[in-house]
Amino acid sequence: MSISNLTPRVVRIYQADRPDGVDDLDLGLRQTFDPAPQPAALDPLPLVSTIQDDVPLELVEYGHADNLPAAREGVFLIVPIEVALALHPRRADLLVTHDGVTTSDGTVIGYRSLAQPT
């Protein structure tokens, strides 16, 4: 099994017991996944344009993504959550970040796990 990161930023995976509120990036670090040069992103398909209460309203289909390779046996892809949710349940190979790890100022620096949306 292999995992590729198709998000625009480094994904750090920490030990489950890594405490929040610590600024040390290396404490409990298990693995890092470097970002893709061209991250996966939704490619909305506009279907219908209307006006509702004097406001433009677009009916948009979100089931398409750019920079997302075809599924391959044994390969999982870390993608932004909106991509995974838009393509669920058609793609079982998509993973998202889960259970954020934060520094003393609340900045998310990584995650304790990856998740597979169901």
Short mmCIF file of N, CA and C in Angstrom, two decimals:
data_model
loop_
_atom_site.label_atom_id
_atom_site.label_comp_id
_atom_site.label_asym_id
_atom_site.label_seq_id
_atom_site.Cartn_x
_atom_site.Cartn_y
_atom_site.Cartn_z
N MET A 1 0.84 -1.18 0.00
CA MET A 1 0.00 0.00 0.00
C MET A 1 0.88 1.24 0.00
N SER A 2 0.49 2.24 -0.77
CA SER A 2 1.21 3.52 -0.75
C SER A 2 0.19 4.65 -0.62
N ILE A 3 0.68 5.77 -0.08
CA ILE A 3 -0.17 6.93 0.12
C ILE A 3 0.52 8.13 -0.50
N SER A 4 -0.22 8.88 -1.34
CA SER A 4 0.28 10.12 -1.95
C SER A 4 -0.56 11.28 -1.45
N ASN A 5 0.08 12.42 -1.27
CA ASN A 5 -0.58 13.62 -0.78
C ASN A 5 -0.94 14.53 -1.95
N LEU A 6 -2.21 14.66 -2.25
CA LEU A 6 -2.67 15.55 -3.33
C LEU A 6 -3.33 16.80 -2.76
N THR A 7 -2.80 17.29 -1.61
CA THR A 7 -3.25 18.56 -1.04
C THR A 7 -2.14 19.58 -1.28
N PRO A 8 -2.42 20.87 -1.07
CA PRO A 8 -1.40 21.90 -1.32
C PRO A 8 -0.40 22.10 -0.18
N ARG A 9 -0.48 21.30 0.90
CA ARG A 9 0.44 21.50 2.03
C ARG A 9 0.97 20.18 2.57
N VAL A 10 2.06 20.27 3.33
CA VAL A 10 2.64 19.09 3.97
C VAL A 10 1.61 18.53 4.95
N VAL A 11 1.44 17.22 4.96
CA VAL A 11 0.59 16.55 5.94
C VAL A 11 1.50 15.81 6.90
N ARG A 12 1.43 16.19 8.18
CA ARG A 12 2.20 15.53 9.23
C ARG A 12 1.27 14.61 10.02
N ILE A 13 1.71 13.37 10.25
CA ILE A 13 0.94 12.42 11.05
C ILE A 13 1.71 12.19 12.35
N TYR A 14 1.01 12.39 13.48
CA TYR A 14 1.61 12.27 14.81
C TYR A 14 1.08 11.03 15.54
N GLN A 15 1.80 10.65 16.56
CA GLN A 15 1.36 9.57 17.45
C GLN A 15 0.00 9.96 18.06
N ALA A 16 -0.81 8.96 18.37
CA ALA A 16 -2.16 9.22 18.91
C ALA A 16 -2.11 9.97 20.24
N ASP A 17 -1.05 9.78 21.03
CA ASP A 17 -0.96 10.44 22.34
C ASP A 17 -0.22 11.78 22.30
N ARG A 18 0.07 12.30 21.12
CA ARG A 18 0.74 13.59 20.99
C ARG A 18 -0.17 14.68 21.54
N PRO A 19 0.27 15.41 22.59
CA PRO A 19 -0.60 16.41 23.19
C PRO A 19 -0.72 17.66 22.31
N ASP A 20 -1.85 18.34 22.44
CA ASP A 20 -2.02 19.65 21.82
C ASP A 20 -1.33 20.69 22.69
N GLY A 21 -1.14 21.88 22.12
CA GLY A 21 -0.57 22.98 22.89
C GLY A 21 0.94 22.97 22.99
N VAL A 22 1.61 22.12 22.20
CA VAL A 22 3.07 22.04 22.21
C VAL A 22 3.57 22.54 20.86
N ASP A 23 4.58 23.42 20.88
CA ASP A 23 5.07 24.04 19.65
C ASP A 23 6.14 23.22 18.92
N ASP A 24 6.65 22.16 19.51
CA ASP A 24 7.68 21.32 18.92
C ASP A 24 7.08 20.48 17.78
N LEU A 25 7.47 20.76 16.54
CA LEU A 25 6.94 20.04 15.37
C LEU A 25 7.37 18.58 15.33
N ASP A 26 8.48 18.24 15.98
CA ASP A 26 9.01 16.88 15.91
C ASP A 26 8.48 15.94 16.99
N LEU A 27 7.91 16.47 18.05
CA LEU A 27 7.43 15.64 19.16
C LEU A 27 6.31 14.72 18.69
N GLY A 28 6.56 13.40 18.72
CA GLY A 28 5.55 12.41 18.35
C GLY A 28 5.30 12.28 16.85
N LEU A 29 6.16 12.89 16.04
CA LEU A 29 5.97 12.83 14.58
C LEU A 29 6.23 11.42 14.07
N ARG A 30 5.25 10.86 13.35
CA ARG A 30 5.38 9.52 12.78
C ARG A 30 5.81 9.56 11.33
N GLN A 31 5.17 10.44 10.56
CA GLN A 31 5.41 10.46 9.12
C GLN A 31 4.97 11.78 8.52
N THR A 32 5.61 12.17 7.43
CA THR A 32 5.18 13.36 6.69
C THR A 32 4.93 12.96 5.25
N PHE A 33 3.98 13.66 4.65
CA PHE A 33 3.66 13.49 3.23
C PHE A 33 3.79 14.85 2.57
N ASP A 34 4.73 14.96 1.65
CA ASP A 34 4.94 16.23 0.95
C ASP A 34 3.77 16.53 0.02
N PRO A 35 3.51 17.82 -0.21
CA PRO A 35 2.37 18.19 -1.08
C PRO A 35 2.65 17.90 -2.54
N ALA A 36 1.58 17.76 -3.28
CA ALA A 36 1.68 17.54 -4.73
C ALA A 36 1.99 18.86 -5.41
N PRO A 37 2.72 18.81 -6.54
CA PRO A 37 2.97 20.05 -7.30
C PRO A 37 1.65 20.65 -7.81
N GLN A 38 0.70 19.79 -8.17
CA GLN A 38 -0.62 20.23 -8.62
C GLN A 38 -1.66 19.49 -7.79
N PRO A 39 -2.17 20.12 -6.72
CA PRO A 39 -3.11 19.42 -5.84
C PRO A 39 -4.46 19.16 -6.50
N ALA A 40 -5.13 18.14 -6.00
CA ALA A 40 -6.49 17.84 -6.46
C ALA A 40 -7.43 18.95 -5.99
N ALA A 41 -8.36 19.31 -6.84
CA ALA A 41 -9.33 20.36 -6.50
C ALA A 41 -10.63 20.08 -7.23
N LEU A 42 -11.71 20.56 -6.64
CA LEU A 42 -13.01 20.41 -7.29
C LEU A 42 -13.06 21.24 -8.56
N ASP A 43 -13.74 20.72 -9.54
CA ASP A 43 -13.97 21.42 -10.80
C ASP A 43 -15.48 21.51 -10.99
N PRO A 44 -16.11 22.54 -10.39
CA PRO A 44 -17.57 22.62 -10.46
C PRO A 44 -18.06 22.80 -11.89
N LEU A 45 -19.16 22.14 -12.19
CA LEU A 45 -19.78 22.21 -13.50
C LEU A 45 -21.08 23.00 -13.38
N PRO A 46 -21.10 24.25 -13.87
CA PRO A 46 -22.33 25.04 -13.81
C PRO A 46 -23.41 24.42 -14.69
N LEU A 47 -24.62 24.30 -14.13
CA LEU A 47 -25.72 23.68 -14.86
C LEU A 47 -26.79 24.68 -15.28
N VAL A 48 -27.22 25.52 -14.35
CA VAL A 48 -28.31 26.46 -14.62
C VAL A 48 -28.05 27.75 -13.86
N SER A 49 -28.30 28.87 -14.49
CA SER A 49 -28.21 30.18 -13.83
C SER A 49 -29.61 30.77 -13.72
N THR A 50 -29.94 31.28 -12.55
CA THR A 50 -31.23 31.93 -12.33
C THR A 50 -31.02 33.16 -11.46
N ILE A 51 -32.10 33.89 -11.25
CA ILE A 51 -32.11 35.02 -10.32
C ILE A 51 -33.16 34.71 -9.26
N GLN A 52 -32.78 34.79 -8.00
CA GLN A 52 -33.69 34.56 -6.88
C GLN A 52 -33.63 35.77 -5.96
N ASP A 53 -34.74 36.48 -5.80
CA ASP A 53 -34.78 37.69 -4.95
C ASP A 53 -33.68 38.66 -5.35
N ASP A 54 -33.50 38.85 -6.65
CA ASP A 54 -32.53 39.78 -7.21
C ASP A 54 -31.07 39.37 -6.94
N VAL A 55 -30.84 38.08 -6.64
CA VAL A 55 -29.49 37.56 -6.40
C VAL A 55 -29.22 36.46 -7.41
N PRO A 56 -28.08 36.52 -8.12
CA PRO A 56 -27.74 35.43 -9.04
C PRO A 56 -27.58 34.12 -8.28
N LEU A 57 -28.16 33.06 -8.82
CA LEU A 57 -28.12 31.74 -8.20
C LEU A 57 -27.71 30.73 -9.26
N GLU A 58 -26.65 29.98 -8.96
CA GLU A 58 -26.14 28.98 -9.88
C GLU A 58 -26.44 27.58 -9.34
N LEU A 59 -26.96 26.72 -10.17
CA LEU A 59 -27.06 25.30 -9.85
C LEU A 59 -25.77 24.68 -10.37
N VAL A 60 -24.99 24.07 -9.45
CA VAL A 60 -23.65 23.61 -9.79
C VAL A 60 -23.50 22.14 -9.36
N GLU A 61 -22.87 21.35 -10.23
CA GLU A 61 -22.56 19.96 -9.91
C GLU A 61 -21.10 19.88 -9.46
N TYR A 62 -20.86 19.26 -8.30
CA TYR A 62 -19.52 19.19 -7.74
C TYR A 62 -18.92 17.79 -7.77
N GLY A 63 -19.29 16.95 -8.69
CA GLY A 63 -18.80 15.58 -8.72
C GLY A 63 -17.58 15.37 -9.59
N HIS A 64 -16.83 16.43 -9.90
CA HIS A 64 -15.66 16.33 -10.78
C HIS A 64 -14.45 16.96 -10.08
N ALA A 65 -13.26 16.44 -10.36
CA ALA A 65 -12.05 16.98 -9.74
C ALA A 65 -10.94 17.11 -10.77
N ASP A 66 -10.12 18.15 -10.60
CA ASP A 66 -8.92 18.34 -11.41
C ASP A 66 -7.73 17.72 -10.70
N ASN A 67 -6.76 17.28 -11.47
CA ASN A 67 -5.49 16.76 -10.96
C ASN A 67 -5.67 15.54 -10.06
N LEU A 68 -6.65 14.72 -10.36
CA LEU A 68 -6.89 13.50 -9.60
C LEU A 68 -6.68 12.31 -10.53
N PRO A 69 -5.62 11.53 -10.29
CA PRO A 69 -5.38 10.38 -11.18
C PRO A 69 -6.45 9.30 -10.99
N ALA A 70 -6.52 8.42 -11.94
CA ALA A 70 -7.45 7.28 -11.85
C ALA A 70 -7.05 6.41 -10.66
N ALA A 71 -8.04 5.76 -10.08
CA ALA A 71 -7.79 4.86 -8.95
C ALA A 71 -6.88 3.71 -9.39
N ARG A 72 -5.95 3.32 -8.50
CA ARG A 72 -5.06 2.19 -8.74
C ARG A 72 -5.05 1.30 -7.51
N GLU A 73 -4.98 0.02 -7.73
CA GLU A 73 -4.95 -0.97 -6.65
C GLU A 73 -3.79 -0.68 -5.70
N GLY A 74 -4.08 -0.60 -4.39
CA GLY A 74 -3.04 -0.42 -3.38
C GLY A 74 -2.53 0.99 -3.22
N VAL A 75 -3.11 1.96 -3.91
CA VAL A 75 -2.68 3.35 -3.82
C VAL A 75 -3.81 4.20 -3.24
N PHE A 76 -3.50 4.91 -2.15
CA PHE A 76 -4.46 5.82 -1.53
C PHE A 76 -3.98 7.25 -1.73
N LEU A 77 -4.93 8.17 -1.82
CA LEU A 77 -4.64 9.56 -2.09
C LEU A 77 -5.22 10.45 -1.00
N ILE A 78 -4.36 11.28 -0.38
CA ILE A 78 -4.85 12.27 0.58
C ILE A 78 -5.33 13.46 -0.24
N VAL A 79 -6.58 13.84 -0.07
CA VAL A 79 -7.18 14.93 -0.83
C VAL A 79 -7.91 15.88 0.12
N PRO A 80 -8.20 17.11 -0.34
CA PRO A 80 -9.04 17.98 0.48
C PRO A 80 -10.40 17.32 0.73
N ILE A 81 -10.97 17.58 1.89
CA ILE A 81 -12.21 16.90 2.27
C ILE A 81 -13.34 17.16 1.28
N GLU A 82 -13.39 18.35 0.69
CA GLU A 82 -14.47 18.62 -0.27
C GLU A 82 -14.36 17.74 -1.51
N VAL A 83 -13.14 17.40 -1.90
CA VAL A 83 -12.95 16.49 -3.04
C VAL A 83 -13.43 15.09 -2.67
N ALA A 84 -13.02 14.61 -1.49
CA ALA A 84 -13.42 13.26 -1.05
C ALA A 84 -14.93 13.15 -0.93
N LEU A 85 -15.57 14.16 -0.36
CA LEU A 85 -17.02 14.09 -0.17
C LEU A 85 -17.77 14.19 -1.50
N ALA A 86 -17.26 15.00 -2.42
CA ALA A 86 -17.92 15.15 -3.73
C ALA A 86 -17.84 13.86 -4.55
N LEU A 87 -16.78 13.07 -4.34
CA LEU A 87 -16.59 11.87 -5.14
C LEU A 87 -16.99 10.59 -4.41
N HIS A 88 -17.44 10.71 -3.17
CA HIS A 88 -17.90 9.54 -2.42
C HIS A 88 -19.29 9.15 -2.93
N PRO A 89 -19.63 7.92 -3.11
CA PRO A 89 -18.89 6.69 -2.82
C PRO A 89 -18.16 6.12 -4.03
N ARG A 90 -18.03 6.90 -5.10
CA ARG A 90 -17.42 6.38 -6.33
C ARG A 90 -15.93 6.09 -6.18
N ARG A 91 -15.25 6.77 -5.25
CA ARG A 91 -13.81 6.58 -5.07
C ARG A 91 -13.51 6.14 -3.64
N ALA A 92 -13.12 4.89 -3.47
CA ALA A 92 -12.79 4.34 -2.14
C ALA A 92 -11.31 4.54 -1.81
N ASP A 93 -10.55 5.15 -2.71
CA ASP A 93 -9.12 5.34 -2.50
C ASP A 93 -8.77 6.71 -1.93
N LEU A 94 -9.77 7.52 -1.61
CA LEU A 94 -9.52 8.88 -1.16
C LEU A 94 -9.53 8.96 0.37
N LEU A 95 -8.49 9.62 0.91
CA LEU A 95 -8.33 9.80 2.34
C LEU A 95 -8.33 11.29 2.67
N VAL A 96 -8.71 11.63 3.89
CA VAL A 96 -8.67 13.01 4.37
C VAL A 96 -7.95 13.04 5.71
N THR A 97 -7.50 14.21 6.12
CA THR A 97 -6.84 14.36 7.41
C THR A 97 -7.90 14.32 8.51
N HIS A 98 -7.47 13.85 9.71
CA HIS A 98 -8.42 13.67 10.81
C HIS A 98 -7.73 13.87 12.15
N ASP A 99 -8.43 14.45 13.10
CA ASP A 99 -7.98 14.63 14.48
C ASP A 99 -6.72 15.51 14.53
N GLY A 100 -6.93 16.80 14.31
CA GLY A 100 -5.84 17.77 14.23
C GLY A 100 -5.00 17.90 15.49
N VAL A 101 -3.72 18.19 15.30
CA VAL A 101 -2.76 18.47 16.36
C VAL A 101 -2.47 19.96 16.30
N THR A 102 -2.58 20.65 17.45
CA THR A 102 -2.42 22.11 17.47
C THR A 102 -1.25 22.55 18.34
N THR A 103 -0.76 23.74 18.03
CA THR A 103 0.30 24.37 18.83
C THR A 103 -0.34 25.16 19.97
N SER A 104 0.48 25.87 20.73
CA SER A 104 -0.01 26.64 21.88
C SER A 104 -0.97 27.76 21.46
N ASP A 105 -0.85 28.25 20.23
CA ASP A 105 -1.77 29.31 19.78
C ASP A 105 -2.95 28.76 18.98
N GLY A 106 -3.10 27.43 18.93
CA GLY A 106 -4.24 26.82 18.25
C GLY A 106 -4.04 26.53 16.78
N THR A 107 -2.85 26.78 16.24
CA THR A 107 -2.56 26.50 14.84
C THR A 107 -2.47 24.99 14.62
N VAL A 108 -3.17 24.49 13.62
CA VAL A 108 -3.09 23.07 13.29
C VAL A 108 -1.78 22.81 12.55
N ILE A 109 -0.96 21.90 13.10
CA ILE A 109 0.34 21.58 12.49
C ILE A 109 0.38 20.18 11.92
N GLY A 110 -0.63 19.38 12.20
CA GLY A 110 -0.66 18.01 11.71
C GLY A 110 -1.90 17.30 12.22
N TYR A 111 -1.87 15.97 12.11
CA TYR A 111 -3.05 15.16 12.43
C TYR A 111 -2.61 13.87 13.08
N ARG A 112 -3.50 13.31 13.87
CA ARG A 112 -3.21 12.03 14.52
C ARG A 112 -3.53 10.84 13.61
N SER A 113 -4.34 11.09 12.59
CA SER A 113 -4.68 10.00 11.69
C SER A 113 -5.21 10.54 10.36
N LEU A 114 -5.38 9.62 9.45
CA LEU A 114 -6.09 9.88 8.21
C LEU A 114 -7.44 9.18 8.31
N ALA A 115 -8.41 9.61 7.54
CA ALA A 115 -9.74 9.01 7.57
C ALA A 115 -10.21 8.72 6.15
N GLN A 116 -11.05 7.73 6.05
CA GLN A 116 -11.68 7.38 4.78
C GLN A 116 -13.17 7.67 4.91
N PRO A 117 -13.66 8.72 4.23
CA PRO A 117 -15.08 9.06 4.35
C PRO A 117 -15.98 7.91 3.90
N THR A 118 -17.06 7.70 4.65
CA THR A 118 -18.03 6.66 4.29
C THR A 118 -19.42 7.26 4.20
#
